Coordinates of C-alpha atoms in Angstrom, one line a residue:
X289 CA 129.0 51.1 211.2
X290 CA 129.9 53.9 213.6
X291 CA 128.0 57.1 214.6
X292 CA 128.5 60.2 212.5
X293 CA 127.6 63.2 214.6
X294 CA 127.6 66.9 213.9
X295 CA 129.8 69.0 216.2
X296 CA 129.5 72.4 214.5
X297 CA 128.8 73.7 211.0
X298 CA 131.1 71.7 208.7
X299 CA 132.5 69.5 211.5
X300 CA 131.4 65.9 212.3
X301 CA 132.8 63.4 214.7
X302 CA 133.0 59.6 214.3
X303 CA 133.5 58.3 217.8
X304 CA 134.7 54.7 217.8
X305 CA 134.1 53.0 221.2
X306 CA 137.0 51.1 222.7
X307 CA 137.7 49.5 226.0
X308 CA 134.1 48.2 226.3
X309 CA 132.8 51.7 225.6
X310 CA 134.6 53.4 228.4
X311 CA 136.7 55.4 225.9
X312 CA 136.7 56.2 222.2
X313 CA 138.9 56.8 219.3
X314 CA 137.7 60.0 217.6
X315 CA 137.9 60.8 213.9
X316 CA 136.8 64.2 212.6
X317 CA 135.4 65.1 209.2
X318 CA 135.8 68.7 208.2
X319 CA 134.0 70.4 205.3
X320 CA 131.2 69.2 203.1
X321 CA 130.3 65.8 201.8
X322 CA 131.6 66.9 198.4
X323 CA 134.9 68.2 199.7
X324 CA 136.0 66.9 203.1
X325 CA 139.2 66.4 205.1
X326 CA 139.5 63.6 207.7
X327 CA 141.4 64.3 210.9
X328 CA 142.9 61.0 212.1
X329 CA 141.8 57.6 210.8
X330 CA 141.5 55.0 213.6
X331 CA 143.2 51.6 213.9
X332 CA 143.8 49.5 210.8
X333 CA 141.1 46.9 211.7
X334 CA 138.6 49.8 211.8
X335 CA 139.1 50.8 208.2
X336 CA 136.2 48.9 206.7
X337 CA 133.7 50.3 209.1
X338 CA 135.1 53.8 208.9
X339 CA 134.7 53.7 205.1
X340 CA 131.2 52.3 205.4
X341 CA 130.4 55.1 207.9
X342 CA 131.7 57.7 205.4
X343 CA 129.8 56.2 202.5
X344 CA 126.6 55.9 204.6
X345 CA 126.8 59.6 205.4
X346 CA 127.3 60.7 201.8
X347 CA 131.0 60.8 201.3
X348 CA 132.1 59.1 198.1
X349 CA 135.5 58.2 196.8
X350 CA 137.1 61.4 195.4
X351 CA 135.3 63.6 197.8
X352 CA 137.8 63.1 200.6
X353 CA 140.6 65.5 199.8
X354 CA 143.1 64.7 202.6
X355 CA 143.7 62.7 205.8
X356 CA 145.5 64.7 208.4
X357 CA 147.4 62.6 211.0
X358 CA 147.7 64.6 214.2
X359 CA 150.4 62.3 215.7
X360 CA 152.0 58.9 215.2
X361 CA 150.0 56.6 217.4
X362 CA 148.4 53.7 215.6
X363 CA 144.9 54.6 216.7
X364 CA 145.4 57.9 214.8
X365 CA 147.0 56.6 211.6
X366 CA 146.4 52.8 211.4
X367 CA 143.5 52.9 209.0
X368 CA 144.8 55.9 206.9
X369 CA 146.3 53.7 204.1
X370 CA 143.1 51.8 203.5
X371 CA 141.0 55.0 203.6
X372 CA 143.4 56.7 201.3
X373 CA 143.3 53.8 198.9
X374 CA 139.5 53.9 198.9
X375 CA 139.2 57.7 198.5
X376 CA 142.3 58.7 196.6
X377 CA 143.0 61.2 199.4
X378 CA 146.6 62.3 200.3
X379 CA 147.8 61.6 203.8
X380 CA 149.3 64.6 205.6
X381 CA 151.5 64.4 208.7
X382 CA 154.3 66.2 210.4
X383 CA 157.8 65.0 209.3
X384 CA 158.4 63.6 212.8
X385 CA 155.2 61.6 212.7
X386 CA 156.0 60.3 209.2
X387 CA 159.4 59.0 210.4
X388 CA 157.6 57.3 213.3
X389 CA 155.0 55.8 211.1
X390 CA 157.6 54.5 208.6
X391 CA 159.9 53.1 211.3
X392 CA 160.9 49.6 210.3
X393 CA 161.9 48.8 213.9
X394 CA 158.4 49.6 215.2
X395 CA 160.1 51.9 217.7
X396 CA 159.8 55.7 217.5
X397 CA 162.9 56.9 215.8
X398 CA 162.3 60.6 215.0
X399 CA 164.7 63.5 214.2
X400 CA 163.8 64.9 217.7
X401 CA 164.5 61.6 219.5
X402 CA 167.8 60.5 220.9
X403 CA 168.2 56.7 221.1
X404 CA 170.6 56.0 224.0
X405 CA 173.0 53.3 223.3
X406 CA 172.4 53.1 219.6
X407 CA 175.6 52.4 217.7
X408 CA 176.4 53.4 214.1
X409 CA 175.9 49.7 213.2
X410 CA 172.3 50.0 214.6
X411 CA 171.6 52.9 212.4
X412 CA 173.1 51.2 209.3
X413 CA 170.8 48.2 210.1
X414 CA 167.8 50.5 210.5
X415 CA 168.5 52.3 207.2
X416 CA 168.9 49.0 205.4
X417 CA 165.6 47.7 206.8
X418 CA 163.8 50.9 206.0
X419 CA 164.5 50.4 202.3
X420 CA 164.2 54.1 201.4
X421 CA 165.2 57.4 203.1
X422 CA 163.0 58.8 205.7
X423 CA 161.1 62.0 204.8
X424 CA 162.5 64.3 207.4
X425 CA 162.5 68.1 207.1

């Protein structure tokens, strides 16, 4: 289980040590234990311990209202799906981050990104692998 530390009224941090403790992945919990929002989620393998930390500190399924993803790096969104499944929370992210998280090529393809050398056939292949349209505003 991870630490759950107060930062200010209604703000807690879950610092997850990485790189032998020289750095951390930080998850923030905003609000009360009965109505909270999570800011970022950690890496996918961290999901079980993040959920255990939330439960140990009084958050129950249904009390987490949303998971906000600040940007599309795996250490920010990796565990979001598992946490959302546990809690019933929605996952909120900028359209550019969503397209990066859903990218079937595991390469950042966003509406703001130009992919040098990509042909129309590359994009057709991408769309076919994606399986559904990207949610881009």
